[in-house]
Coordinates of C-alpha atoms and ligand atoms in Angstrom, one line a residue:
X1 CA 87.8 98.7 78.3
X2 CA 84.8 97.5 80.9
X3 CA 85.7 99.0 84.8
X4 CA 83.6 98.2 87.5
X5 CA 82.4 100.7 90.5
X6 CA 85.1 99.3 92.9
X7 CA 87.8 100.0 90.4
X8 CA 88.4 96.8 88.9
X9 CA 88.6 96.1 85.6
X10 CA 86.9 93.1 83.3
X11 CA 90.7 92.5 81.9
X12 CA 93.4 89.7 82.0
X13 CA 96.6 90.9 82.2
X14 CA 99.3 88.5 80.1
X15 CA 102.9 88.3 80.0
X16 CA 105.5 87.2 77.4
X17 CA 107.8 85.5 78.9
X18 CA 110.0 85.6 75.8
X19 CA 110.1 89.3 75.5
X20 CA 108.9 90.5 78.9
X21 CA 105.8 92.4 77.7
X22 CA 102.6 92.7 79.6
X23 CA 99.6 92.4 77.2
X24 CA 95.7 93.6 78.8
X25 CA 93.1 91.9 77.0
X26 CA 89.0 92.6 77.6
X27 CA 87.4 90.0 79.1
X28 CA 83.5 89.8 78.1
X29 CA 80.5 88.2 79.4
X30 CA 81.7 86.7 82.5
X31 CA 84.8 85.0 81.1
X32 CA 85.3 84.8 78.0
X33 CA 88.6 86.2 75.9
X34 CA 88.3 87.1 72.3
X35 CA 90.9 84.7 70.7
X36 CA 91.7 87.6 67.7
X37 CA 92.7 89.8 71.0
X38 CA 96.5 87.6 71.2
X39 CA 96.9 88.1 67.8
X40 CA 98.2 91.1 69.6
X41 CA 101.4 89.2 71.1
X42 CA 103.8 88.5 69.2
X43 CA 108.0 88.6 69.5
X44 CA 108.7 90.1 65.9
X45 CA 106.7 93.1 64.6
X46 CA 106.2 91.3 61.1
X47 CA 105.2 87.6 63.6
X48 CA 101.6 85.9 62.7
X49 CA 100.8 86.7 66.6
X50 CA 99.5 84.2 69.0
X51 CA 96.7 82.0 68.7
X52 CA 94.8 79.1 69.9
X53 CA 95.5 75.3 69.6
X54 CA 91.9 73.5 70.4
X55 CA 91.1 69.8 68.3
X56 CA 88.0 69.3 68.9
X57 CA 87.0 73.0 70.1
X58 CA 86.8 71.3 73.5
X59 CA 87.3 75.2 74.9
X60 CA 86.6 77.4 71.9
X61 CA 82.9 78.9 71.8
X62 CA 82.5 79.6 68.0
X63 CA 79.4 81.5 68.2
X64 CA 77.2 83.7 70.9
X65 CA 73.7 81.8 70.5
X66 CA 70.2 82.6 72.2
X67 CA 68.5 79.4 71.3
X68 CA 69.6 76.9 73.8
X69 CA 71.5 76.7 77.2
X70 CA 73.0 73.8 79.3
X71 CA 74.7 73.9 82.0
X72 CA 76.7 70.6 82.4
X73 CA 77.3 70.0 85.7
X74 CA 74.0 70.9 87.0
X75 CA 72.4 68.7 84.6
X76 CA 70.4 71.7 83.1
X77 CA 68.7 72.6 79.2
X78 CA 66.2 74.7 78.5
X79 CA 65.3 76.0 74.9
X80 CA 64.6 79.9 74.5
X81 CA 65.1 79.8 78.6
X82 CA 62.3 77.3 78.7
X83 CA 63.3 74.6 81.1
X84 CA 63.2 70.9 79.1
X85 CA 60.6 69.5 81.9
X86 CA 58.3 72.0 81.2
X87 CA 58.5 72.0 77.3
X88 CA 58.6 68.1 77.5
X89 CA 55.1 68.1 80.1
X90 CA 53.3 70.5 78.5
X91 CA 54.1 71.4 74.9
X92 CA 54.2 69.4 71.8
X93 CA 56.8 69.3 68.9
X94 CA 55.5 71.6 66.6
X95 CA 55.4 74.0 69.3
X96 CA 58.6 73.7 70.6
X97 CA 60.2 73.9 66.9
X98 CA 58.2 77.0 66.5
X99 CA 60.0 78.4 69.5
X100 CA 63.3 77.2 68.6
X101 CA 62.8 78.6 65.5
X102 CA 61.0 81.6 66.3
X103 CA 62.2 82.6 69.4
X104 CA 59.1 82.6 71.8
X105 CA 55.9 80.7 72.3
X106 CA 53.5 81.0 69.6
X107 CA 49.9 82.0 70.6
X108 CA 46.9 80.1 69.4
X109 CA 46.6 81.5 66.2
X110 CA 50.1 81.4 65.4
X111 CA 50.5 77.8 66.5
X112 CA 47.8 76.8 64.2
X113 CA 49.1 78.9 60.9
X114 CA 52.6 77.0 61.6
X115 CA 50.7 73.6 61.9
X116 CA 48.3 74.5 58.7
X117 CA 51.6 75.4 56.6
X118 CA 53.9 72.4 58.0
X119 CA 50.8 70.3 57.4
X120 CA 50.3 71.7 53.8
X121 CA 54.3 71.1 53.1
X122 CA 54.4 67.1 53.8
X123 CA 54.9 66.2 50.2
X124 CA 57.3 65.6 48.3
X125 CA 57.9 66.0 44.6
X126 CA 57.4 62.7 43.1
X127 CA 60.6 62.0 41.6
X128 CA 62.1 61.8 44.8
X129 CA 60.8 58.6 44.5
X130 CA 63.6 57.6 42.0
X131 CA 66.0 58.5 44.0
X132 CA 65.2 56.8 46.6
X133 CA 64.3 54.0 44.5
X134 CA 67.8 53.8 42.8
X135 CA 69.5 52.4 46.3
X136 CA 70.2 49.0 47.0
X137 CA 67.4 46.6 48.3
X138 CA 69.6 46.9 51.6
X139 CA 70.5 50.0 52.1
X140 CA 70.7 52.1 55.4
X141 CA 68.1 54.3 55.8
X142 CA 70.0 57.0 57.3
X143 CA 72.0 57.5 54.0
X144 CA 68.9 57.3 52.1
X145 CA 67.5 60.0 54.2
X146 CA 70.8 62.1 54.3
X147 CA 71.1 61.7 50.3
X148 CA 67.3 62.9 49.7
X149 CA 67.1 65.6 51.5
X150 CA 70.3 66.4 49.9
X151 CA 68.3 66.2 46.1
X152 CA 65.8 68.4 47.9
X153 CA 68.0 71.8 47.3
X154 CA 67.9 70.3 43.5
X155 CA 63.9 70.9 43.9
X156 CA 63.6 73.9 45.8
X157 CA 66.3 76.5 43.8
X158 CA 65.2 79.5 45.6
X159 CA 66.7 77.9 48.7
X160 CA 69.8 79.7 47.4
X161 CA 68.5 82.6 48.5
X162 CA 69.9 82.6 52.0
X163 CA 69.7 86.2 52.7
X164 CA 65.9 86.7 52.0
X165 CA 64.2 86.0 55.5
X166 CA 60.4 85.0 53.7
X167 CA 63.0 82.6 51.4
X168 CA 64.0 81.4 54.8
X169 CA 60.8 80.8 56.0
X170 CA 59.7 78.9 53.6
X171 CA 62.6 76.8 53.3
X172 CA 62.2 75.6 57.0
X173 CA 58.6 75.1 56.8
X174 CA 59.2 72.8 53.8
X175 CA 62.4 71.0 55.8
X176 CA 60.2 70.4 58.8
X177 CA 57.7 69.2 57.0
X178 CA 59.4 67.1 54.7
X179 CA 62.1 65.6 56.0
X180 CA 59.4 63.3 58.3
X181 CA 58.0 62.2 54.6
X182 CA 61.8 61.3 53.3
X183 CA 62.5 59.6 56.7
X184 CA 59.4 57.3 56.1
X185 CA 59.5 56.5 52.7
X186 CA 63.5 55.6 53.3
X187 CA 62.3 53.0 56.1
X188 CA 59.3 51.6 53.4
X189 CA 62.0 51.4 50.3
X190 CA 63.9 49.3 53.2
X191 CA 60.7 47.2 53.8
X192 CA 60.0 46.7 50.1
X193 CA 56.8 48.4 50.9
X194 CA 54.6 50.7 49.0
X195 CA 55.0 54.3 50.1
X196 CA 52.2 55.7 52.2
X197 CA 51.5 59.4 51.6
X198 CA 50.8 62.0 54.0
X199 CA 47.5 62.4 55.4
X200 CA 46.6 66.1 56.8
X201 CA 43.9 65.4 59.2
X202 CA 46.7 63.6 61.6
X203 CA 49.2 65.5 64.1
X204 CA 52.5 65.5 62.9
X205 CA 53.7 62.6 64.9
X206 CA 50.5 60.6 64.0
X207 CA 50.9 61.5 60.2
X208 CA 54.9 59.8 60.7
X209 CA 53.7 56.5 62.4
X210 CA 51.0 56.3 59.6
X211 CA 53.4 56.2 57.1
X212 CA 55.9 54.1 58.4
X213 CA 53.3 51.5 59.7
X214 CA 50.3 51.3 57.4
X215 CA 49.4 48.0 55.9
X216 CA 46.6 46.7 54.1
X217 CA 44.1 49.3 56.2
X218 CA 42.0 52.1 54.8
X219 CA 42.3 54.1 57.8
X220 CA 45.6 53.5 60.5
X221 CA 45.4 55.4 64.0
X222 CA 48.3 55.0 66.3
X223 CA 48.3 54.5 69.7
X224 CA 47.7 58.1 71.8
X225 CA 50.5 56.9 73.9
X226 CA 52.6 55.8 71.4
X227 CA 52.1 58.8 69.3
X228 CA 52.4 61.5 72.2
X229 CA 56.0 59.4 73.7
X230 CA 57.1 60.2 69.8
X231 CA 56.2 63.6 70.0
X232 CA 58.2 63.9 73.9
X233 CA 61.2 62.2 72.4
X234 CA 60.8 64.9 69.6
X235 CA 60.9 67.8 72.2
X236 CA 64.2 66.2 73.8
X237 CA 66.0 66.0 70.5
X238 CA 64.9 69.5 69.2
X239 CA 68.2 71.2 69.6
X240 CA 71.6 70.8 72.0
X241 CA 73.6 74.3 71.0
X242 CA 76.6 73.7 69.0
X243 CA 77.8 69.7 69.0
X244 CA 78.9 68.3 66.3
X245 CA 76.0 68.0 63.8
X246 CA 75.1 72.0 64.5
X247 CA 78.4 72.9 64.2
X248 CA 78.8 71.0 60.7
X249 CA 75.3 73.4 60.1
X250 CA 76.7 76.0 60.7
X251 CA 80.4 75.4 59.0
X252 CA 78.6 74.4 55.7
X253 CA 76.0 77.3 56.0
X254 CA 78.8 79.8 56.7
X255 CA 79.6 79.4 52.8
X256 CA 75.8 80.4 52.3
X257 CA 75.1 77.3 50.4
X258 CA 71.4 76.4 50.7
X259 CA 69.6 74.9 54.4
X260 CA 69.0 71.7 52.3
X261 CA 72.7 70.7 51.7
X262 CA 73.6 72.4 54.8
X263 CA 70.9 69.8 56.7
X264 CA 72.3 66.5 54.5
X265 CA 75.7 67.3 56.3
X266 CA 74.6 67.6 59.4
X267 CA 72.2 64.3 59.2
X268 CA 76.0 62.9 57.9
X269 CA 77.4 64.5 61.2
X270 CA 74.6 63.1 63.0
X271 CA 75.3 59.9 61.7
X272 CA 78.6 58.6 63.5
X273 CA 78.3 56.2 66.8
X274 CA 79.8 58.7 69.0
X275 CA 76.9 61.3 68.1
X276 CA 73.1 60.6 67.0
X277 CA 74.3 56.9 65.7
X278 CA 75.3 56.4 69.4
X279 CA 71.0 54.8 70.3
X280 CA 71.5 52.3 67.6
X281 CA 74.8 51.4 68.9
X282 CA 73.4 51.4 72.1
X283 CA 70.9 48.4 71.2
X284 CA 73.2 46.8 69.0
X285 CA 75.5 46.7 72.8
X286 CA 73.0 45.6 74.2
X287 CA 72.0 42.6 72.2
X288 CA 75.8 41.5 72.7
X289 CA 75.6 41.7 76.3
X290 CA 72.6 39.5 75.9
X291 CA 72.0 38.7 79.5
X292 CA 71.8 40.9 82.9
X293 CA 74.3 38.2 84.0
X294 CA 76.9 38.6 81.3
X295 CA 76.8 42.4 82.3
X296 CA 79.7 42.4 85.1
X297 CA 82.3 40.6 82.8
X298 CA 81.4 43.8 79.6
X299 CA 81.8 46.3 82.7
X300 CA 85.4 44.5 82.6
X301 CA 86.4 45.2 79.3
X302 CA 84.9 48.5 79.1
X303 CA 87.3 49.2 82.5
X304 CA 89.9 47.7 80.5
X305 CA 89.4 50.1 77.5
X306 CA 88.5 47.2 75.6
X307 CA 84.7 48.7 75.0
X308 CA 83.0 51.4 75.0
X309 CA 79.8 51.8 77.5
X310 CA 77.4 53.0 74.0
X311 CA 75.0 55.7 76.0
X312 CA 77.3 57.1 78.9
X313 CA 79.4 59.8 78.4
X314 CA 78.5 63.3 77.2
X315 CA 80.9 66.6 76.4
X316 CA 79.1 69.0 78.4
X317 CA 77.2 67.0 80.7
X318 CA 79.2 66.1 83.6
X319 CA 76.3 65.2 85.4
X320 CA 72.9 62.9 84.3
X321 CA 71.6 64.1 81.2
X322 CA 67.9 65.7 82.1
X323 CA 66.6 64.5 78.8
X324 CA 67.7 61.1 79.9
X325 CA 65.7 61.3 82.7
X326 CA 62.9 62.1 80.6
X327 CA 63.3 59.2 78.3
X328 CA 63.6 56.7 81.5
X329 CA 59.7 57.9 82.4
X330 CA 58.5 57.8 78.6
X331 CA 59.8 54.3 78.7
X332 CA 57.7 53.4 81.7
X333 CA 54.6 54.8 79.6
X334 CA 55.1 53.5 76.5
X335 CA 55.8 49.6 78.2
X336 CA 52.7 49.9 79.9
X337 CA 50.9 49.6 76.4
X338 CA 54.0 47.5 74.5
X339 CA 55.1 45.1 77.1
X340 CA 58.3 44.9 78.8
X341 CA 61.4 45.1 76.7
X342 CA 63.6 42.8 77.9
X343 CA 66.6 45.4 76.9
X344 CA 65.1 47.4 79.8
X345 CA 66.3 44.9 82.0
X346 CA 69.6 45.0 81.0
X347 CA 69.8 48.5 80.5
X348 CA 68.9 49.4 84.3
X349 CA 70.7 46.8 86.0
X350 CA 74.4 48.1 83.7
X351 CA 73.2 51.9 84.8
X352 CA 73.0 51.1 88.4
X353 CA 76.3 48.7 88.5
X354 CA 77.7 51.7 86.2
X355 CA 76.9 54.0 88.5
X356 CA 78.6 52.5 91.4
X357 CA 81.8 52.0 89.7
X358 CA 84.7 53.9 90.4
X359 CA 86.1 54.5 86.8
X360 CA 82.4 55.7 85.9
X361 CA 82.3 58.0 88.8
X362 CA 86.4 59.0 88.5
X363 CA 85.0 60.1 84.7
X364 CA 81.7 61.5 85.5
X365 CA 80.4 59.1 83.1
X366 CA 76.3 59.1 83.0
X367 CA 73.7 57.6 80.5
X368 CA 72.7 60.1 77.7
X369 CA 69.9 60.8 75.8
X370 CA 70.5 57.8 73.8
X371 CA 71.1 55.3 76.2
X372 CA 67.3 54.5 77.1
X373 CA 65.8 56.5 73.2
X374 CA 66.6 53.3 71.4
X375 CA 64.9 51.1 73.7
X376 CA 61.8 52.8 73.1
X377 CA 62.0 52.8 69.8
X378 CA 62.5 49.3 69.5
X379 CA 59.5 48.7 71.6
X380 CA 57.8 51.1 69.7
X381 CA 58.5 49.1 66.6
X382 CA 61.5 50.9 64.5
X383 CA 64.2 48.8 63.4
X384 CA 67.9 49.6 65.0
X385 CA 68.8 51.5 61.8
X386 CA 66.1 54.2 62.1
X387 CA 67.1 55.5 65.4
X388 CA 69.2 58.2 63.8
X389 CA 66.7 58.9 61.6
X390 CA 64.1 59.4 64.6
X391 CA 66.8 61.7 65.7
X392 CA 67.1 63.9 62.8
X393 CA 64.3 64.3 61.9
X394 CA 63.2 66.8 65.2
X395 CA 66.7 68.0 65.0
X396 CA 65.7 70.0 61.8
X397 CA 64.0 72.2 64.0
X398 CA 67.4 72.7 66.2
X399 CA 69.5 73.2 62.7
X400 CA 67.5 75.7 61.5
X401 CA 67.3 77.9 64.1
X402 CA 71.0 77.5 64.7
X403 CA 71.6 78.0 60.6
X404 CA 68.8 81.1 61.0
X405 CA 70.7 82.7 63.8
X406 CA 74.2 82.5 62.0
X407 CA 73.1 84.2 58.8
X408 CA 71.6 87.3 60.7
X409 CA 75.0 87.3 63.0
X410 CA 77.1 90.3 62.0
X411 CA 80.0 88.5 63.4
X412 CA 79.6 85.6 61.2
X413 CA 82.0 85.0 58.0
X414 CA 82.8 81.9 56.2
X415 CA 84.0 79.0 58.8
X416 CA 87.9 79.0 58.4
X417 CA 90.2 77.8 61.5
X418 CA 93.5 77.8 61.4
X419 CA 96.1 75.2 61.7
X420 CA 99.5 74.5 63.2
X421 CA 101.8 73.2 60.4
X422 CA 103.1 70.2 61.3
X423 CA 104.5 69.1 57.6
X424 CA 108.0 69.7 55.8
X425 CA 109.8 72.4 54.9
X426 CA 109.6 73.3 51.3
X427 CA 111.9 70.4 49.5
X428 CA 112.5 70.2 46.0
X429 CA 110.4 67.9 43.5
X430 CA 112.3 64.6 43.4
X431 CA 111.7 62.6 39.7
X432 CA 110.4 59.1 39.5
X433 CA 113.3 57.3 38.9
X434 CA 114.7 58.4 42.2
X435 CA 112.4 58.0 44.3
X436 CA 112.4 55.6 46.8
X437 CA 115.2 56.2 49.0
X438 CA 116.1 58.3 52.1
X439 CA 114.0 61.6 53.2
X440 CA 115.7 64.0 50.8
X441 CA 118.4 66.3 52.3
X442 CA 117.1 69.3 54.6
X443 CA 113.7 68.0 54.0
X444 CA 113.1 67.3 57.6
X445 CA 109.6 67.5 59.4
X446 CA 108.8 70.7 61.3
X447 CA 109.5 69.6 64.8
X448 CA 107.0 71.3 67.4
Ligands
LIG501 N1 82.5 54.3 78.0 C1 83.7 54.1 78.6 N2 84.6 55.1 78.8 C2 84.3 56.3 78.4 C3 83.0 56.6 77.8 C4 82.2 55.5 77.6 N3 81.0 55.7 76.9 N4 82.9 57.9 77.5 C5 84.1 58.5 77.9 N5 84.9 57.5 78.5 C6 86.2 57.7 79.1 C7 87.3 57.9 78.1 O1 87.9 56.7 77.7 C8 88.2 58.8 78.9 O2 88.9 58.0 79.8 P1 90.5 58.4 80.1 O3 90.4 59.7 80.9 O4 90.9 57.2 80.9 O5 91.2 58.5 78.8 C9 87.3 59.7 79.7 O6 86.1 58.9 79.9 C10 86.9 61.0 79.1 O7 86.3 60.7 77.8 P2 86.5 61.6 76.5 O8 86.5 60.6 75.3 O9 87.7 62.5 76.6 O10 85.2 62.5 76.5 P3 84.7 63.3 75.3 O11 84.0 64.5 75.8 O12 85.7 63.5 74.2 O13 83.6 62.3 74.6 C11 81.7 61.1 74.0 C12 82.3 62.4 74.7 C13 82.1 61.1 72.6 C14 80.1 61.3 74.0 C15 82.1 59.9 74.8 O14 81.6 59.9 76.1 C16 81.6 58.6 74.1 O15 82.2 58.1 73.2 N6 80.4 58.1 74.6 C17 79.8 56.9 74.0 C18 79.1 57.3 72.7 C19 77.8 58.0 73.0 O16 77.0 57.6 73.8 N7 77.6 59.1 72.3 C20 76.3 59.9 72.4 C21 76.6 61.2 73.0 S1 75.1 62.1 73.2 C22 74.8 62.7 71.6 O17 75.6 62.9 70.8 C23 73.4 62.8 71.2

């Protein structure tokens, strides 16, 4: 049990009011209770013990993790300790996914082997071509992406081998490397246009737009501004510790099934409009508000629970999100070479009204990182339903490392919470013919 100098002691004491019985349970980094350590409390010798009730693990940590911190209500995130302005000014994406991945910085030298091998990994088998041609004419792009790099375990077999760190390796260099080529050939199946392959003389973020955007020219260079505002929005979406997309990482690769299946159900995770779908939502909001006029009268109905503000709100943040500041200054950038959106408009006029408003500031309610992300990308050129694509595909990085870091966790077994039965009692089997009626006798729900 941890004692300090002065004779206190990193313990909470608890009492059972039902049996009178005081309980001293360690308390370990700071403040943080081991939730096995009420198991402990219990009434009956032969009782299950105590234990947590927590939908949505609002205040459960599920793992200890070195990769990325936040601190909500300072409005802080740094990766590896490395504040997000920094990485964001002075890094690019391959960098930063070597460092989520890795753990540090790489040097020169080890900065270029990673780019050389991520480089070297962009293709992908051809018959990944079938699948993808096999969807609908309309289908979303996120599925198609979230469905081949699914098929991509069915390729790569020796991604089974989860406990064999140069199997591992490999596996993510092919992921980050790949998952840019399924993301772009999704959005050209969507187009109806041929599939551009990689080329290896471009950056990573150049080699992407080159694929998505070539047309009829032998040789396509994107815009330096355009092409380095991809690679910052790539650094803010690396990695944001366990939400929901990392946690269904590392829930699927707790069973040790391989990184590619495990990275399909995250994308999936990713997916839903009150996670990574939220930037497409966000324009699609926008569009319905249509005018900087019509904005107090949505304000309204979001007031009046009617809507939902797409873009404001965050678990953890309680204050502005730092990558949203980010974005705003991107936008700035990348305007100056696309023209004005005139989403912008809108956009900055419902943050500032927002802002002012007492439910927002009762709530704590600021824009996220996808509040201003999907107005870039429009500008940029993507169609609403790649914006979750855009952000998994630098979320692979974040996945990985997260997926990387549980395997070599000694505390780490299969995902498996527990539940408070709320159901019946055991009843007996009632036939066909008389079914139908009342609840059968003593077959009454557990009341809690
Ligand atoms: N618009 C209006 N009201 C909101 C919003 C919003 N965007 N977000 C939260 N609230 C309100 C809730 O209605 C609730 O009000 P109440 O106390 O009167 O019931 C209160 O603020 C607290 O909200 P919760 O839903 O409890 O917060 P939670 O932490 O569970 O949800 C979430 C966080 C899902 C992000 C939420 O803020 C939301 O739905 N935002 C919109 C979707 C979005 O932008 N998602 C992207 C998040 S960033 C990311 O995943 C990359």
């Amino acid at each position: 049990m941890a004692s300090k100098d002065n004779g206190e002691r990193d313990t909470l004491t608890i009492r059972d009011n039902r049996t009178g019985k005081d309980y001293e349970v360690d308390i370990h980094e700071g403040d943080v209770i081991r939730s096995m350590d009420l198991r402990n409390i219990k009434v009956h010798e032969d009782d299950f013990g105590m234990m947590c009730l927590d939908p949505a693990s609002t205040n459960t940590a599920s793992t200890r993790s070195a990769i990325t911190f936040i601190d909500g209500d300072k409005g802080i995130l740094r990766y590896r300790g490395y504040p997000i302005e920094q990485l964001a000014e002075r890094t690019t994406f391959l960098e930063v996914a070597y460092l989520t991945l890795k753990g540090e910085l790489p040097d020169q030298s080890q900065l270029d082997a990673f780019v050389e091998d991520v480089t070297f990994h962009t293709y992908v088998h051809e018959n990944i071509l079938k699948v993808l041609d096999g969807f609908r004419y309309d289908a979303h792009a996120m599925g198609m992406l979230i469905s081949s790099t699914a098929a991509l375990s069915t390729f790569y077999q020796d991604s089974k081998n989860v406990r064999d760190a140069e199997c591992r390796w490999v596996q993510m260099i092919r992921a980050v490397a790949k998952i840019p080529t399924l993301a772009a050939f999704a959005f050209r199946r969507h187009r109806g246009l041929p599939y551009v392959y990689p080329e290896n003389e471009l950056s990573y973020t150049a080699n992407f737009l080159n694929m998505l955007f070539r047309i009829g020219v032998k040789e396509y260079r994107p815009n330096p501004v355009l092409e380095r505002a991809l690679d910052v929005l790539f650094i803010l979406h690396a990695d944001h510790e366990q939400n929901c997309s990392t946690t269904a990482m590392r829930v699927i690769g707790s069973s040790e099934a391989d990184p590619f299946v495990a990275l399909s159900g995250s994308m999936a995770a990713l997916y839903g409009p009150l996670h990574g779908g939220a930037n497409e939502a966000v324009l699609r909001m926008l569009g319905r508000i249509g005018r900087v006029e019509n904005i107090p009268a949505f304000l309204d109905k979001v007031k009046n629970k009617e809507e939902k503000l797409m873009g404001f709100g965050h678990r953890v943040y309680k204050a502005y999100d730092p990558r949203a500041s980010i974005i705003k200054r991107t936008a700035d950038e990348v305007f100056e070479v696309t023209g004005r959106n005139h989403f912008l408009d809108i956009a900055l006029e419902l943050e500032r009204i927002a802002l002012n408003e007492q439910y927002f500031i009762d709530r704590n309610l600021y824009p996220n990182v996808d509040f201003y992300s999907g107005i870039i990308y429009q500008a940029m050129g993507f169609p609403v339903e790649m914006f979750p694509v855009l952000f998994a595909i630098p979320r692979t990085a974040g996945w990985l490392a997260q997926w990387e870091e549980l395997i070599l966790d000694p505390e780490q077994k299969i995902a498996r919470p527990r539940q408070v039965y709320v159901g019946f009692e055991e009843r007996n089997f009632v036939p066909m013919e008389e079914r139908g009626g009342e609840v059968s006798a003593g077959a009454q729900p557990v009341v809690v």
